[in-house]
mmCIF file of C-alpha atoms in Angstrom:
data_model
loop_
_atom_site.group_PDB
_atom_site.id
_atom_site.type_symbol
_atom_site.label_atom_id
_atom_site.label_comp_id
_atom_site.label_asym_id
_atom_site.label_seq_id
_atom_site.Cartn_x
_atom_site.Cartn_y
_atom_site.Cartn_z
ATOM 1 C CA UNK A 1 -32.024 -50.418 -32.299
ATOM 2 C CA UNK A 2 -32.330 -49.675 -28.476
ATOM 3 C CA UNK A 3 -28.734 -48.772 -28.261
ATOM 4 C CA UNK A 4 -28.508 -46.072 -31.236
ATOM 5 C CA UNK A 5 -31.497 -44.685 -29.249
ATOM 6 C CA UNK A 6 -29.821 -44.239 -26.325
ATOM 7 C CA UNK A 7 -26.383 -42.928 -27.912
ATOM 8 C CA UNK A 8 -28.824 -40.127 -29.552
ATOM 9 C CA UNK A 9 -30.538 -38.951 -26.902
ATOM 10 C CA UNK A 10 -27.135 -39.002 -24.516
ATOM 11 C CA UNK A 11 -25.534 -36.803 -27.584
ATOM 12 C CA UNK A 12 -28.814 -34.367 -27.794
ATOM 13 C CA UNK A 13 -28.701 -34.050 -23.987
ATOM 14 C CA UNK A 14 -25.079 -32.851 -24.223
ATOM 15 C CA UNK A 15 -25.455 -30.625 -27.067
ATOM 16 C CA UNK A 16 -28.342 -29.381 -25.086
ATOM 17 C CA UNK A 17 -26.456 -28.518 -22.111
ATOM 18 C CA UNK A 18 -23.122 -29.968 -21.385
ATOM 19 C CA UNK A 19 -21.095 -27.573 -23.589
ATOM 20 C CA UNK A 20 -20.674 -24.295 -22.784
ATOM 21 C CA UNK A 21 -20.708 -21.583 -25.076
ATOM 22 C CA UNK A 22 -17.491 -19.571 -25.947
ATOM 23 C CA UNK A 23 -17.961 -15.611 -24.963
ATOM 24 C CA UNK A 24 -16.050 -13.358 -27.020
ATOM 25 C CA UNK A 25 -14.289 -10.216 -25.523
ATOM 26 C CA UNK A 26 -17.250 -7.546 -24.882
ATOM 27 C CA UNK A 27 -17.023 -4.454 -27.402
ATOM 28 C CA UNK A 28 -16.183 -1.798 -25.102
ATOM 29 C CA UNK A 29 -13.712 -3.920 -23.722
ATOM 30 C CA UNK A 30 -9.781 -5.205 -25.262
ATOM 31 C CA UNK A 31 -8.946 -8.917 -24.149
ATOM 32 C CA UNK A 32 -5.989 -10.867 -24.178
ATOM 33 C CA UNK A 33 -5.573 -13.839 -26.677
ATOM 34 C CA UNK A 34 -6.349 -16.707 -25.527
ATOM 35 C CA UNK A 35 -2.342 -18.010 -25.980
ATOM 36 C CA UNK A 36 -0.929 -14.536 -24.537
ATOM 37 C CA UNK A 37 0.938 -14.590 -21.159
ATOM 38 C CA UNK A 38 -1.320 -12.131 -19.966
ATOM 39 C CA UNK A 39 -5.350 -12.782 -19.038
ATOM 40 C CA UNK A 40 -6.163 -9.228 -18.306
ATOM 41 C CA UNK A 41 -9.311 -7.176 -20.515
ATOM 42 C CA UNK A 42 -9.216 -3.813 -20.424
ATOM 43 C CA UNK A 43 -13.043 -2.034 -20.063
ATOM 44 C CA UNK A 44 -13.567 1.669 -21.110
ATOM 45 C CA UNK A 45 -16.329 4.094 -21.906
ATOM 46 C CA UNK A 46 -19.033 6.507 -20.399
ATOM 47 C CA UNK A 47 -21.794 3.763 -22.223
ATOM 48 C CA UNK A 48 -21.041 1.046 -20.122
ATOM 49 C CA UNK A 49 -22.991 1.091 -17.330
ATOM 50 C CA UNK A 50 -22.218 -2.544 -16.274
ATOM 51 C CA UNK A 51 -19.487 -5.523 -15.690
ATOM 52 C CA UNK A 52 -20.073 -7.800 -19.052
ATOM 53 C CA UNK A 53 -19.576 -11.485 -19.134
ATOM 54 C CA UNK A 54 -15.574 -11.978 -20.671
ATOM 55 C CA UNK A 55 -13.455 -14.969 -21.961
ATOM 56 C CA UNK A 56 -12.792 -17.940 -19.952
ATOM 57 C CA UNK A 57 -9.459 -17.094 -20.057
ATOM 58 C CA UNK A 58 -9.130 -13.974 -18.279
ATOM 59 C CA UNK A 59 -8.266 -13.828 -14.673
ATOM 60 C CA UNK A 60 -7.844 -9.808 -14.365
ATOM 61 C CA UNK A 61 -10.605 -7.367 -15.186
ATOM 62 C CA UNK A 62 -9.655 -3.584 -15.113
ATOM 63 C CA UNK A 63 -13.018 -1.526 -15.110
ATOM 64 C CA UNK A 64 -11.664 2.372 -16.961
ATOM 65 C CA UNK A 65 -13.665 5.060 -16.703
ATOM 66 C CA UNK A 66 -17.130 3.521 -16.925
ATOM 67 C CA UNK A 67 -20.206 4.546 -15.510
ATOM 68 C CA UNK A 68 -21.021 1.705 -13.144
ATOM 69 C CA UNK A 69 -22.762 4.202 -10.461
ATOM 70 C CA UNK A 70 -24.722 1.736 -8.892
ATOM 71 C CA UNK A 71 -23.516 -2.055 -7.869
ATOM 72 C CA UNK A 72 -26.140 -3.894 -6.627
ATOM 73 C CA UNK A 73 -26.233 -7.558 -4.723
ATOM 74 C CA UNK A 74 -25.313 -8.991 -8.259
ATOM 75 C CA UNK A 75 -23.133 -6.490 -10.216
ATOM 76 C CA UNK A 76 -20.161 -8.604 -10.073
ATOM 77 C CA UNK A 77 -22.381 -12.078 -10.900
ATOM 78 C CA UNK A 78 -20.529 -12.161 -14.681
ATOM 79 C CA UNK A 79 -17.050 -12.017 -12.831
ATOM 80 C CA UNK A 80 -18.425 -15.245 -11.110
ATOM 81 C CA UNK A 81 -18.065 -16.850 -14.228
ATOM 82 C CA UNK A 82 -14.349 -16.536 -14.735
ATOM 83 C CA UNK A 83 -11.168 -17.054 -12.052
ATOM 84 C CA UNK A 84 -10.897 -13.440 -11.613
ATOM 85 C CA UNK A 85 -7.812 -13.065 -9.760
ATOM 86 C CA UNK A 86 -7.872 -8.804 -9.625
ATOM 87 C CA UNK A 87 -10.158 -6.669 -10.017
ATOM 88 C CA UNK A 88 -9.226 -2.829 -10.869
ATOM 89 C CA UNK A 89 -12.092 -0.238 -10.282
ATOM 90 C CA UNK A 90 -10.650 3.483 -11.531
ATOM 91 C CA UNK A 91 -13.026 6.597 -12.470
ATOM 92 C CA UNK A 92 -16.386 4.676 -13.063
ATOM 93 C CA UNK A 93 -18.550 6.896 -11.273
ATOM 94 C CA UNK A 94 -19.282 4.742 -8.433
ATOM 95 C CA UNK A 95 -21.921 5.912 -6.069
ATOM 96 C CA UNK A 96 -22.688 2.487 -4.288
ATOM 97 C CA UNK A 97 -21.214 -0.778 -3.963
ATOM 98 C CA UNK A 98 -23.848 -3.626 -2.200
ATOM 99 C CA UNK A 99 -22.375 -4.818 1.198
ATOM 100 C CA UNK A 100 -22.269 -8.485 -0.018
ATOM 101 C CA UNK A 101 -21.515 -7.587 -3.610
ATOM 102 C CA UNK A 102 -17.644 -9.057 -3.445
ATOM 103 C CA UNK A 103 -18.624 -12.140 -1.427
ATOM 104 C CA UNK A 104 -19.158 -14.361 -4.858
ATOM 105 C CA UNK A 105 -15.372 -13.303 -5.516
ATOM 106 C CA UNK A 106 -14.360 -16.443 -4.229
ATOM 107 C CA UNK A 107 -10.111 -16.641 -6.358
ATOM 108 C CA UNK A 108 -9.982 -12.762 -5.830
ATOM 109 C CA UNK A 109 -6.749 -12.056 -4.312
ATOM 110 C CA UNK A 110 -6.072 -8.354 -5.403
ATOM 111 C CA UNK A 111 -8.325 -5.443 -5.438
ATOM 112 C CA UNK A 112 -7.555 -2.048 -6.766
ATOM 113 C CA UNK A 113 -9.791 0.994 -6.070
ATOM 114 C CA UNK A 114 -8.645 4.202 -7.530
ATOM 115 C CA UNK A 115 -10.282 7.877 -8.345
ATOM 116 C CA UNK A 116 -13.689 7.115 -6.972
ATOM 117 C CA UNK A 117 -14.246 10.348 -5.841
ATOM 118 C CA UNK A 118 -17.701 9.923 -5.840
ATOM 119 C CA UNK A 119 -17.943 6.652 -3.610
ATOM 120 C CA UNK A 120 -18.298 7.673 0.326
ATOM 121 C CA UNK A 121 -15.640 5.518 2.531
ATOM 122 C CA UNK A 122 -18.302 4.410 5.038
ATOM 123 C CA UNK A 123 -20.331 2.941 2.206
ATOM 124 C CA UNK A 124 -16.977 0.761 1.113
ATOM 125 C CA UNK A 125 -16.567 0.029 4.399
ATOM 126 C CA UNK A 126 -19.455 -1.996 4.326
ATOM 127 C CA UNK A 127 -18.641 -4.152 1.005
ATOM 128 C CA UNK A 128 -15.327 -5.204 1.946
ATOM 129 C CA UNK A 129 -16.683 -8.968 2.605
ATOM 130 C CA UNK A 130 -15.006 -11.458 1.114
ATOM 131 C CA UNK A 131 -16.035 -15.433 1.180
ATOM 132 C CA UNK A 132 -12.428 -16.821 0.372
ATOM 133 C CA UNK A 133 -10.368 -14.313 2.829
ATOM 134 C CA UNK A 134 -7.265 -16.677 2.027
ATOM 135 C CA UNK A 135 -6.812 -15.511 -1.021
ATOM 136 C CA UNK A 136 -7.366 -11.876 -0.471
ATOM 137 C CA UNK A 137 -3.421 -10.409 -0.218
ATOM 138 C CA UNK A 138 -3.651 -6.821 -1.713
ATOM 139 C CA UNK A 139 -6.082 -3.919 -1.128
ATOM 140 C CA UNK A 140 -4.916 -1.175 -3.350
ATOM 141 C CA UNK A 141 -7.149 2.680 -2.125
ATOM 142 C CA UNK A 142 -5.798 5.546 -4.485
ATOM 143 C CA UNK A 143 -6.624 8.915 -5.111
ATOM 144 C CA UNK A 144 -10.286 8.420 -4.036
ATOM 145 C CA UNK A 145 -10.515 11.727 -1.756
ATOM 146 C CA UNK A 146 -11.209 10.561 1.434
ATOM 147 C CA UNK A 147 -10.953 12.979 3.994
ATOM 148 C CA UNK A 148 -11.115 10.315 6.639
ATOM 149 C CA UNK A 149 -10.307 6.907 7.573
ATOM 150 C CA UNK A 150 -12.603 5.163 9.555
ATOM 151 C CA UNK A 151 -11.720 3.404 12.595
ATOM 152 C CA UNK A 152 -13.913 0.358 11.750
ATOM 153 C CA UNK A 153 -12.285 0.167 7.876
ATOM 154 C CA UNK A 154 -10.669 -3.050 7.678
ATOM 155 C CA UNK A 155 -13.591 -4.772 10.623
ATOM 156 C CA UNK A 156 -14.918 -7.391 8.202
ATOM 157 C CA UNK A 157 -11.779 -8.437 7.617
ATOM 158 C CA UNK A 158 -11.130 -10.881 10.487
ATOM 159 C CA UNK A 159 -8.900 -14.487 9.914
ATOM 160 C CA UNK A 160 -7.884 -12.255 6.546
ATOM 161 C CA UNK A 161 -4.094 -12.826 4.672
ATOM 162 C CA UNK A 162 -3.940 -9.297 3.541
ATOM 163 C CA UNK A 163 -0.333 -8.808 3.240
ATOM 164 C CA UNK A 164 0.123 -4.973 1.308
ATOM 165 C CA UNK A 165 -2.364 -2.664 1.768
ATOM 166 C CA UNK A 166 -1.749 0.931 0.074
ATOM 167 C CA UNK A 167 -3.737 3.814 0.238
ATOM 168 C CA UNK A 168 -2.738 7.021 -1.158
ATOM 169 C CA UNK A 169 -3.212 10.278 -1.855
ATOM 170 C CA UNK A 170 -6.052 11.290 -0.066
ATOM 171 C CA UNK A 171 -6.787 14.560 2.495
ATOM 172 C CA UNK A 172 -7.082 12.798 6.217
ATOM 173 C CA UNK A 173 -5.064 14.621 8.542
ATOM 174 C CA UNK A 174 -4.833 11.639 11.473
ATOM 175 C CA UNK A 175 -4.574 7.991 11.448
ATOM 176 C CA UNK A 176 -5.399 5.902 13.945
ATOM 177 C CA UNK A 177 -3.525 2.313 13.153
ATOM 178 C CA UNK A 178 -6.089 0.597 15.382
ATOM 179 C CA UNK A 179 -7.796 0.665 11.720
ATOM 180 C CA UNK A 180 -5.588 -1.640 10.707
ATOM 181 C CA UNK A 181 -5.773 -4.475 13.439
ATOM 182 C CA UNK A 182 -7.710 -6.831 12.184
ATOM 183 C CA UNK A 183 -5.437 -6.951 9.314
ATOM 184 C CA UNK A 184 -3.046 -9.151 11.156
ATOM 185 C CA UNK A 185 -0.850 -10.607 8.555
ATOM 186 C CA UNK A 186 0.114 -6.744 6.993
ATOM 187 C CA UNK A 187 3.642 -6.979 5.540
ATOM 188 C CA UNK A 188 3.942 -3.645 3.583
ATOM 189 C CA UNK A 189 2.102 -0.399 4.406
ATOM 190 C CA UNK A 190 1.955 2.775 2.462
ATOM 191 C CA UNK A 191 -0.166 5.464 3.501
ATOM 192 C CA UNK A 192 1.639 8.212 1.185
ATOM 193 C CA UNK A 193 0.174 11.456 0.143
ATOM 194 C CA UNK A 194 -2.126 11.810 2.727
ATOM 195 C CA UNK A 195 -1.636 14.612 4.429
ATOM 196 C CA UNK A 196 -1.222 13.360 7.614
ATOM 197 C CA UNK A 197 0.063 15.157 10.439
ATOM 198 C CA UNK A 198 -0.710 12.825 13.119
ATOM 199 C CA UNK A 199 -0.016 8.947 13.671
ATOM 200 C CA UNK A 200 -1.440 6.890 16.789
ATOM 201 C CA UNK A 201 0.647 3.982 16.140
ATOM 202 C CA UNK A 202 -1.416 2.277 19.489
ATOM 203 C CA UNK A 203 -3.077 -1.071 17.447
ATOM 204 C CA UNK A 204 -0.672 -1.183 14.539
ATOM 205 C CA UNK A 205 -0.200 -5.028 13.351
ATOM 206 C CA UNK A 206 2.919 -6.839 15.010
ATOM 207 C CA UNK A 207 4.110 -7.724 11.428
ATOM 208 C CA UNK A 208 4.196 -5.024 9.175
ATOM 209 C CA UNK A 209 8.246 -5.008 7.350
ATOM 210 C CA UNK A 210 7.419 -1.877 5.442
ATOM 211 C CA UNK A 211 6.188 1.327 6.699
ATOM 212 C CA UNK A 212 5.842 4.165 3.621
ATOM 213 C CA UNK A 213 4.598 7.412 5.429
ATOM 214 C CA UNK A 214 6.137 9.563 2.682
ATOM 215 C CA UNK A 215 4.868 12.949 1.220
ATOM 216 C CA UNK A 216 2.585 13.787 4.131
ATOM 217 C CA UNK A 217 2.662 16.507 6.577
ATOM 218 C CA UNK A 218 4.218 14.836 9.926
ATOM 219 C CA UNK A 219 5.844 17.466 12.012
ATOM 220 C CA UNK A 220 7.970 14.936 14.011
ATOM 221 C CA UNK A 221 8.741 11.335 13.918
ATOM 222 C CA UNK A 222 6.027 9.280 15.094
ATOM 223 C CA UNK A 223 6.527 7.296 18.558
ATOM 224 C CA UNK A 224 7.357 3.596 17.724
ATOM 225 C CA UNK A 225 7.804 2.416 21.344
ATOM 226 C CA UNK A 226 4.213 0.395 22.944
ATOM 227 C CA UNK A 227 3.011 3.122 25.633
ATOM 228 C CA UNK A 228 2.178 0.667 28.300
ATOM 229 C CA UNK A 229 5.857 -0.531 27.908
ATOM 230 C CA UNK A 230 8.383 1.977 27.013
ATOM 231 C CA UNK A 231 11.282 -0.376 26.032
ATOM 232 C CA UNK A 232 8.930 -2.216 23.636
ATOM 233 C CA UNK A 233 8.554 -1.565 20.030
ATOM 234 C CA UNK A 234 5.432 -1.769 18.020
ATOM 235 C CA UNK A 235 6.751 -2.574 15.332
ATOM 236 C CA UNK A 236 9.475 -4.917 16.220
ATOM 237 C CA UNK A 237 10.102 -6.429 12.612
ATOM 238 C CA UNK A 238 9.713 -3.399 10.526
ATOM 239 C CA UNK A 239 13.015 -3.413 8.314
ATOM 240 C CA UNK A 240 12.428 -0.247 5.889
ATOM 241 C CA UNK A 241 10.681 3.067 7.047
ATOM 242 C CA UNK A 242 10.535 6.066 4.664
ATOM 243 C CA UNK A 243 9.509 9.290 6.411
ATOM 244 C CA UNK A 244 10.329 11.305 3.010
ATOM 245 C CA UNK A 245 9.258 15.241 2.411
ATOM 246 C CA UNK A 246 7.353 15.399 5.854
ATOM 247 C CA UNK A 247 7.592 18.373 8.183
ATOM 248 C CA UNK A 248 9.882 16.971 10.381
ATOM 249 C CA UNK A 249 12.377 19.512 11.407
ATOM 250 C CA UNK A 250 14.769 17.589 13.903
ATOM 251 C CA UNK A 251 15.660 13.784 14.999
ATOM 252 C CA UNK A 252 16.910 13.445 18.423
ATOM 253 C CA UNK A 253 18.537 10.672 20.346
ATOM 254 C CA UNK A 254 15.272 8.704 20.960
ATOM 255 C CA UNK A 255 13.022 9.673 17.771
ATOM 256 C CA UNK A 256 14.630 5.898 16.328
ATOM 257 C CA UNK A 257 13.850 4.376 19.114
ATOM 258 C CA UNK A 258 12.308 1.003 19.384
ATOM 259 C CA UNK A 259 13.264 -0.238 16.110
ATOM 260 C CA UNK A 260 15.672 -3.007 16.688
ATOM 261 C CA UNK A 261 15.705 -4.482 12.925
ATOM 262 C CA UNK A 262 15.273 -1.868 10.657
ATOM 263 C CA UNK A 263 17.626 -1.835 8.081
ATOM 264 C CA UNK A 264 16.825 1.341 5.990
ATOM 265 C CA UNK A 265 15.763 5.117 6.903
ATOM 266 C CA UNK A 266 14.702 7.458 4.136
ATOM 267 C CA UNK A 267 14.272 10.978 5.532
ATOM 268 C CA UNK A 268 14.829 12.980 1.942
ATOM 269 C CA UNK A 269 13.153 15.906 1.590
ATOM 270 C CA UNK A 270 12.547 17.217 5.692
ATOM 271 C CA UNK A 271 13.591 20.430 6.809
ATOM 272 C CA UNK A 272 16.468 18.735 9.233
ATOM 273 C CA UNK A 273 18.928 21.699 9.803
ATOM 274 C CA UNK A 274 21.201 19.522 11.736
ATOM 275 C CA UNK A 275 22.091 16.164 12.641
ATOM 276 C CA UNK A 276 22.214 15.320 16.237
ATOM 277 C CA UNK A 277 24.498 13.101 17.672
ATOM 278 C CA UNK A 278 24.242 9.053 18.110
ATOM 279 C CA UNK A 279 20.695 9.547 16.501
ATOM 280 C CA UNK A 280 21.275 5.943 15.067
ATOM 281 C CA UNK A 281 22.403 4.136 18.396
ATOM 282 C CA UNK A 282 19.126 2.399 18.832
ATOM 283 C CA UNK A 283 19.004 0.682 15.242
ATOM 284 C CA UNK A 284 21.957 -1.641 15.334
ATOM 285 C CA UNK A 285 21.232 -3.422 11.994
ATOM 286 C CA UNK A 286 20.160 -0.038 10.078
ATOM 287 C CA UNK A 287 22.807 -0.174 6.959
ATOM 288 C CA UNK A 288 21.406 2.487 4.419
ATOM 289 C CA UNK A 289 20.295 5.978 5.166
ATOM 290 C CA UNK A 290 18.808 8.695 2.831
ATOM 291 C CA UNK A 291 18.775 12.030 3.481
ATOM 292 C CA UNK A 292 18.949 13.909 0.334
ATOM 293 C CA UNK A 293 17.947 17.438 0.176
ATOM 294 C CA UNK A 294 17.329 17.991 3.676
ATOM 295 C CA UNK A 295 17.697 21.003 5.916
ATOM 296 C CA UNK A 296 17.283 23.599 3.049
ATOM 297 C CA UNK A 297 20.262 23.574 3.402
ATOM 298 C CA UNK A 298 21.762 21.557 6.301
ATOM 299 C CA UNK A 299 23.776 23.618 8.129
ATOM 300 C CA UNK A 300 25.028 21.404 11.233
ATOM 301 C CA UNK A 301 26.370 17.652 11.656
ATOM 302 C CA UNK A 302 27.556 16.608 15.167
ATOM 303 C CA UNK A 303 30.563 15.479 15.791
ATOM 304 C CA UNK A 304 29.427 11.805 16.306
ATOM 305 C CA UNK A 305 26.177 11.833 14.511
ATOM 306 C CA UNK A 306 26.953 8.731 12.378
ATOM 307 C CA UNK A 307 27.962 6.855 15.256
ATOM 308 C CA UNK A 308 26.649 3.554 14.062
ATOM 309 C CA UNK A 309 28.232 0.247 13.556
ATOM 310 C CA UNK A 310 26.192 -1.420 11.112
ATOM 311 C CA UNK A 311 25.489 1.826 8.616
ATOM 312 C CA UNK A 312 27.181 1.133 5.022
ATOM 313 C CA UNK A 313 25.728 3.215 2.382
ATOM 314 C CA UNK A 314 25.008 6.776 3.199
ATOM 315 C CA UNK A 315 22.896 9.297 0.545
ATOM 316 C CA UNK A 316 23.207 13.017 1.396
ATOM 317 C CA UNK A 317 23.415 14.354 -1.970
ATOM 318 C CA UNK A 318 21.858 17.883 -2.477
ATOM 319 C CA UNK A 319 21.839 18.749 1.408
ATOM 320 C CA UNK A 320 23.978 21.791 0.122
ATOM 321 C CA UNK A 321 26.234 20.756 3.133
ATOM 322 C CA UNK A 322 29.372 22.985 3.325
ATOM 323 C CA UNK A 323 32.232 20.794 4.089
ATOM 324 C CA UNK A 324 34.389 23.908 4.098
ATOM 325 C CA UNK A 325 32.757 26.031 6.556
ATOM 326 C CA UNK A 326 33.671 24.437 10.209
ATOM 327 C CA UNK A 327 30.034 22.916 10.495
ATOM 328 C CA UNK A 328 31.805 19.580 11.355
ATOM 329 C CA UNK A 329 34.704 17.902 12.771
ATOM 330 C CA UNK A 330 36.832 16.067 10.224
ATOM 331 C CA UNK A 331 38.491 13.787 12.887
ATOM 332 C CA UNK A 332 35.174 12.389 14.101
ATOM 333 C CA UNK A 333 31.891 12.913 11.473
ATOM 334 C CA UNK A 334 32.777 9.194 10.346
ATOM 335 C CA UNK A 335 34.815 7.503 13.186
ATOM 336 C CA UNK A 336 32.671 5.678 14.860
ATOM 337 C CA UNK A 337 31.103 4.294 11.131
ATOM 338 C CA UNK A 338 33.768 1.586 10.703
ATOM 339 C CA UNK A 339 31.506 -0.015 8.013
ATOM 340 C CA UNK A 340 30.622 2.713 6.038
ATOM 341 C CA UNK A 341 31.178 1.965 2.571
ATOM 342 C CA UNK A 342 29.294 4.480 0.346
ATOM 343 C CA UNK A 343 28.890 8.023 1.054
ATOM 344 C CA UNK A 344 27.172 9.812 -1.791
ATOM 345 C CA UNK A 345 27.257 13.759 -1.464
#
């Protein structure tokens, strides 16, 4: 008798609370099945003015054109109740996001952050916390119409892993990569569609690979060398650097400087009238070079402008280059590129 007592009251106290209920996808939102490859729901929709609980089994949340305009100290509390791994914010309005409002984010590891047009920089500033700063590897800033970046950004951010940070197409003219210090562990950089004109590199992390300073308004290729220590690069691992439809009107003999390992140089798109020579001396493991539709048109190559050991693939198509019209000497454009392999034109 005592025993079918106790087996009842263990099986009321779990049906009481030791189950948890199953949440179905919310209705302004799309979900993923539970046996799909993909854990992502999709939220859109002026109506929905907050984040709703979702599925156990999503671990991505992408927020469309909502109205959350206000994020208070627990507008992300029903994310708490899922492994959210990302978390995509685009066109909801935002006016205000609570300085501690991502700390309960403890698996988030990428954050996306796109057309908030309405959401000031200095008050983001402030609610990039995170508890679990491990997992944190991405910071995605898009189209969100900042006409500056502060120099205190990325300062919550200490003993972080961010490794790619992107943030495009905005309207600051200068950047100051002391911003990015604190980010440490920065692999891959892309600060495209800015339209910057000026770079301090001073304060840029030691171990960014990938630089992507493309589509901006840079009149000249930015100084890579420490200024303390001229011989010493800033940048010392960075492998790929695309400095694509800038301003820049000429490269000289020292504009590559202090880049001992980069590999590949995209300059497509700059109004380079001629090529210099030994421009490339200082990169001796630079292999591919782009400079498509340069010059408008390009009217000059030195005689020993390619002189570079290591380059092997070469892309100068639509430079309008006139092979026919003396602006080069046939005996030496390509002598001293004994490994050049692939020369598109």
């Amino acid at each position: 008798m005592h025993m079918y007592i106790g087996c009842s009251c263990i099986l009321v106290l779990l049906s009481a609370g030791g189950f948890s209920k199953s949440i179905d996808c919310p209705e302004s939102c799309k979900c993923s099945l539970k046996q799909s490859k993909n854990h992502e729901a999709v939220c859109t929709g002026r109506d929905l003015h907050y984040i709703p609980l979702f599925p156990e089994n999503i671990h991505d949340v992408i927020m469309n054109g909502t109205n959350l305009s206000y994020i208070g100290e627990n507008g992300f509390d029903n994310l708490t109740k899922i492994t959210l791994k990302k978390l995509y914010l685009n066109d909801n309005l935002i006016l205000y996001i609570h300085p501690h409002s991502f700390t309960k984010l403890v698996y988030l590891g990428k954050i996306y952050i796109s057309d908030e047009k309405r959401l000031n920089v200095d008050i983001l500033k402030t609610g990039l916390r995170f508890s679990t700063k491990e997992k944190l590897t991405d910071l995605i800033f898009d189209y969100n119409s900042w006409s500056y970046l502060p120099l205190d950004m990325f300062s919550n951010l200490t003993r972080n892993h961010v490794a790619k940070l992107r943030i495009k197409s905005n309207t600051f003219p200068e950047v100051k990569c002391n911003t990015f210090s604190p980010l440490t562990n920065l692999f891959d950089t892309s600060l495209s569609e800015n339209l910057i004109e000026r770079l301090d590199m001073t304060g840029i992390p030691g171990a960014i690979r990938k630089l992507h300073l493309d589509n901006n308004l840079l009149p000249t290729v930015p100084d890579w060398c420490v200024q303390a220590k001229r011989n010493t690069s800033a940048v010392q691992y960075l492998v790929y650097l695309d400095l694509s439809y800038n301003s820049i009107g000429y490269i000289k003999d020292d504009s590559l400087g202090c880049l001992p390992k980069l590999e590949m140089l995209v300059l497509n798109g700059n109004p380079i009238g001629r090529i210099y020579n030994n421009i490339f001396t200082n990169n001796p493991i630079l292999y591919t070079v782009r400079i498509s539709k340069i010059g408008y048109p390009l009217r000059k190559i030195d005689d020993f402008a390619f002189n570079s050991s290591s380059l092997s693939n070469l892309n100068m198509q639509e430079t309008n280059f006139h092979f026919d019209l003396g602006n080069f000497n046939p005996t030496s454009i390509f002598s001293l590129s004994p490994n050049l392999t692939f020369l598109y034109h």
